[in-house]
Amino acid sequence: MIIIGPAQTVVEDLENVSVDGYDVIVRLNNGIALAQKNPSVLGSRTDVLFHNLMEHGDRSAGAIPAPLLREQGVRFLVFPHWGFKGSKSRLYKKREELHGCQATELVVPSTRFCEGVRRQLDGFQPTVGASAILFFLSAQCREVAIHGFTFFQTPYLLGYNDAVATADEARAWAAASYVHDPAREKTVVMRYISAAEQRGVRVALGANVRRFLFG
């Protein structure tokens, strides 16, 4: 399976990678919009979408109406923040909207997973990207490929979040809600990668993911 992040470096990361050749393609928030613009590089489908369900307003992560999810073949819409204060209303609203939409199932990670991640982040809430990475590194996967993440050290790919144009703005965007800590996330991601590799999981990191994670 492959997780495709929104960092500006994602196109370079995916050189010589056949995204559509993976069994499962995972994207984040407004990642579908990026894929629609460049399917030959970013892949032409989305099997799993991790999304914070903030679809409108200044902090919007991109609208995901039911017709779009069906069109893109999204099998699972994952809301990773359901266990955190003030987040459940978004889940219930989206669940009502998707009622009767058999193509896409709205799901949440287990309480055990959410609480475990929160403990390792010293009480901070994981970003959507970290949630996806940590979830699949914990799962029973043969291979987890991770591309398009620089952990808020570069801008996003154009079209993902127009409110962010620089690396400093990316870090400020993540920190603005006071619930995320990208520095802690890097440490926890490295820990999960090591644990996954010890279990025999093949973890394939894009060149820039590796550079910004371990550099």
Coordinates of C-alpha atoms in Angstrom, one line a residue:
M1 CA 0.0 0.0 0.0
I2 CA 1.1 3.6 -0.6
I3 CA 0.4 6.8 1.3
I4 CA 0.7 9.9 -0.8
G5 CA 1.2 13.2 1.1
P6 CA 0.8 16.8 -0.2
A7 CA 4.3 18.1 0.1
Q8 CA 5.8 20.1 -2.8
T9 CA 8.3 17.3 -3.2
V10 CA 5.8 14.5 -3.9
V11 CA 6.2 14.6 -7.7
E12 CA 10.0 14.1 -7.3
D13 CA 9.4 11.4 -4.7
L14 CA 7.2 9.5 -7.2
E15 CA 9.6 9.4 -10.1
N16 CA 9.8 5.8 -11.3
V17 CA 6.9 4.8 -9.0
S18 CA 3.8 3.3 -10.4
V19 CA 1.2 4.5 -7.9
D20 CA -1.7 2.6 -9.6
G21 CA 0.2 -0.6 -9.2
Y22 CA -0.3 -0.6 -5.4
D23 CA -3.2 -2.6 -3.9
V24 CA -4.2 0.3 -1.7
I25 CA -3.7 4.1 -2.4
V26 CA -4.2 6.4 0.6
R27 CA -4.6 10.2 0.3
L28 CA -5.2 13.0 2.8
N29 CA -7.7 15.8 3.0
N30 CA -7.6 17.7 -0.4
G31 CA -5.3 15.1 -1.9
I32 CA -8.0 14.0 -4.4
A33 CA -7.8 17.4 -6.0
L34 CA -4.1 17.0 -6.6
A35 CA -4.6 13.5 -8.1
Q36 CA -7.2 14.8 -10.5
K37 CA -4.7 17.3 -11.8
N38 CA -1.9 14.9 -12.3
P39 CA -3.2 11.3 -12.4
S40 CA -0.3 10.0 -14.5
V41 CA 2.1 10.7 -11.6
L42 CA -0.1 10.8 -8.5
G43 CA -2.3 7.9 -9.5
S44 CA -5.8 7.7 -10.8
R45 CA -7.8 6.4 -7.9
T46 CA -8.2 6.8 -4.1
D47 CA -9.0 3.7 -2.1
V48 CA -8.7 5.3 1.3
L49 CA -9.1 9.0 2.2
F50 CA -8.0 10.3 5.6
H51 CA -9.8 13.6 6.2
N52 CA -10.5 15.9 9.2
L53 CA -14.0 16.6 7.9
M54 CA -13.5 20.3 7.9
E55 CA -14.9 21.0 4.5
H56 CA -15.7 24.8 4.7
G57 CA -14.3 28.0 6.1
D58 CA -10.8 29.3 6.6
R59 CA -9.4 26.0 7.8
S60 CA -11.1 23.9 5.1
A61 CA -9.3 20.7 4.1
G62 CA -11.3 20.4 0.9
A63 CA -15.0 19.5 0.2
I64 CA -15.7 15.8 -0.2
P65 CA -19.3 15.5 -1.3
A66 CA -20.7 11.9 -1.7
P67 CA -20.7 12.2 -5.6
L68 CA -17.0 13.0 -5.6
L69 CA -16.2 10.1 -3.3
R70 CA -18.1 7.7 -5.5
E71 CA -16.5 9.1 -8.7
Q72 CA -13.0 8.6 -7.2
G73 CA -13.7 5.1 -6.0
V74 CA -13.1 5.9 -2.3
R75 CA -13.9 2.8 -0.4
F76 CA -13.1 4.1 3.1
L77 CA -13.3 7.6 4.4
V78 CA -11.3 7.7 7.6
F79 CA -11.9 10.4 10.3
P80 CA -8.8 10.1 12.6
H81 CA -9.8 12.7 15.2
W82 CA -13.1 11.3 16.4
G83 CA -11.7 10.6 19.8
F84 CA -10.7 14.2 20.5
K85 CA -12.8 16.8 22.2
G86 CA -15.1 18.8 19.9
S87 CA -14.6 16.5 16.9
K88 CA -17.5 14.1 17.1
S89 CA -20.1 16.6 15.7
R90 CA -18.2 16.6 12.3
L91 CA -18.3 12.8 12.3
Y92 CA -22.1 12.6 12.9
K93 CA -22.8 15.3 10.3
K94 CA -20.8 13.5 7.6
R95 CA -22.3 10.1 8.6
E96 CA -25.8 11.6 8.0
E97 CA -24.7 13.0 4.7
L98 CA -23.3 9.7 3.5
H99 CA -26.4 7.7 4.6
G100 CA -27.4 5.5 1.8
C101 CA -24.0 5.9 0.0
Q102 CA -23.0 2.3 -0.2
A103 CA -19.8 3.0 -2.2
T104 CA -18.0 4.7 0.7
E105 CA -17.9 3.7 4.3
L106 CA -17.1 6.3 6.9
V107 CA -14.9 4.7 9.6
V108 CA -12.8 5.7 12.6
P109 CA -9.6 4.2 14.1
S110 CA -10.0 2.3 17.3
T111 CA -10.0 4.0 20.7
R112 CA -6.9 2.0 21.5
F113 CA -5.0 3.3 18.5
C114 CA -6.1 7.0 19.1
E115 CA -5.2 6.9 22.8
G116 CA -1.9 5.2 22.1
V117 CA -0.8 7.8 19.6
R118 CA -1.9 10.6 21.9
R119 CA 0.2 9.2 24.7
Q120 CA 3.2 9.0 22.5
L121 CA 2.6 12.6 21.4
D122 CA 2.5 13.8 25.0
G123 CA -1.2 14.7 24.7
F124 CA -1.0 16.4 21.3
Q125 CA -3.4 15.4 18.5
P126 CA -1.8 13.9 15.4
T127 CA -2.1 15.6 12.1
V128 CA -4.1 13.8 9.5
G129 CA -0.9 12.8 7.7
A130 CA 0.7 11.4 10.8
S131 CA -2.5 9.6 11.7
A132 CA -2.5 7.8 8.3
I133 CA 1.2 7.0 8.5
L134 CA 1.0 5.6 12.1
F135 CA -2.1 3.7 11.4
F136 CA -0.7 1.7 8.4
L137 CA 2.7 1.2 10.1
S138 CA 0.7 -0.5 12.9
A139 CA -1.4 -2.6 10.5
Q140 CA -0.7 -6.0 9.0
C141 CA 0.8 -4.8 5.7
R142 CA 3.6 -6.4 3.6
E143 CA 4.8 -3.0 2.4
V144 CA 4.0 0.6 3.4
A145 CA 5.3 3.2 0.9
I146 CA 5.3 6.8 2.1
H147 CA 5.8 9.7 -0.3
G148 CA 5.1 13.4 -0.3
F149 CA 5.8 14.2 3.3
T150 CA 8.4 16.7 4.6
F151 CA 6.9 17.2 8.0
F152 CA 6.0 20.9 7.5
Q153 CA 9.5 21.8 6.3
T154 CA 8.5 22.7 2.8
P155 CA 5.4 24.2 1.2
Y156 CA 2.5 22.0 -0.1
L157 CA 2.1 21.1 -3.7
L158 CA 0.2 23.9 -5.5
G159 CA -3.5 23.3 -5.3
Y160 CA -3.6 21.5 -2.0
N161 CA -3.9 24.4 0.4
D162 CA -3.8 27.9 -1.2
A163 CA -3.5 29.5 2.2
V164 CA 0.0 28.1 2.5
A165 CA 2.8 29.2 0.2
T166 CA 6.0 28.7 2.2
A167 CA 7.6 26.3 4.6
D168 CA 7.1 28.8 7.4
E169 CA 3.4 29.1 6.6
A170 CA 3.1 25.3 6.5
R171 CA 4.5 25.1 10.1
A172 CA 2.3 28.0 11.2
W173 CA -0.8 26.4 9.7
A174 CA -0.1 23.1 11.6
A175 CA 0.6 25.0 14.9
A176 CA -2.3 27.5 14.6
S177 CA -4.8 25.2 16.3
Y178 CA -2.4 24.6 19.2
V179 CA -3.2 20.8 19.2
H180 CA -0.4 19.6 16.8
D181 CA 3.3 19.3 17.4
P182 CA 5.2 18.4 14.1
A183 CA 8.5 17.9 15.9
R184 CA 7.1 15.3 18.2
E185 CA 5.3 13.6 15.2
K186 CA 8.7 13.1 13.5
T187 CA 10.0 11.3 16.5
V188 CA 7.0 9.1 16.8
V189 CA 6.9 8.3 13.1
M190 CA 10.6 7.2 13.2
R191 CA 9.7 5.0 16.2
Y192 CA 6.8 3.4 14.3
I193 CA 9.0 2.8 11.2
S194 CA 11.6 1.0 13.3
A195 CA 8.9 -1.2 15.0
A196 CA 7.3 -2.0 11.6
E197 CA 10.6 -3.0 10.1
Q198 CA 11.4 -5.2 13.1
R199 CA 8.0 -7.0 12.4
G200 CA 9.2 -7.7 8.8
V201 CA 7.2 -4.9 7.1
R202 CA 8.9 -3.4 4.1
V203 CA 8.9 0.4 4.6
A204 CA 9.6 2.3 1.4
L205 CA 10.3 6.0 1.9
G206 CA 10.5 8.6 -0.8
A207 CA 13.9 10.2 -1.1
N208 CA 12.6 13.5 0.3
V209 CA 10.6 11.8 3.0
R210 CA 13.8 10.1 4.2
R211 CA 15.8 13.4 3.9
F212 CA 13.4 15.5 5.9
L213 CA 12.6 12.8 8.5
F214 CA 16.1 11.7 9.3
G215 CA 18.0 14.8 8.2

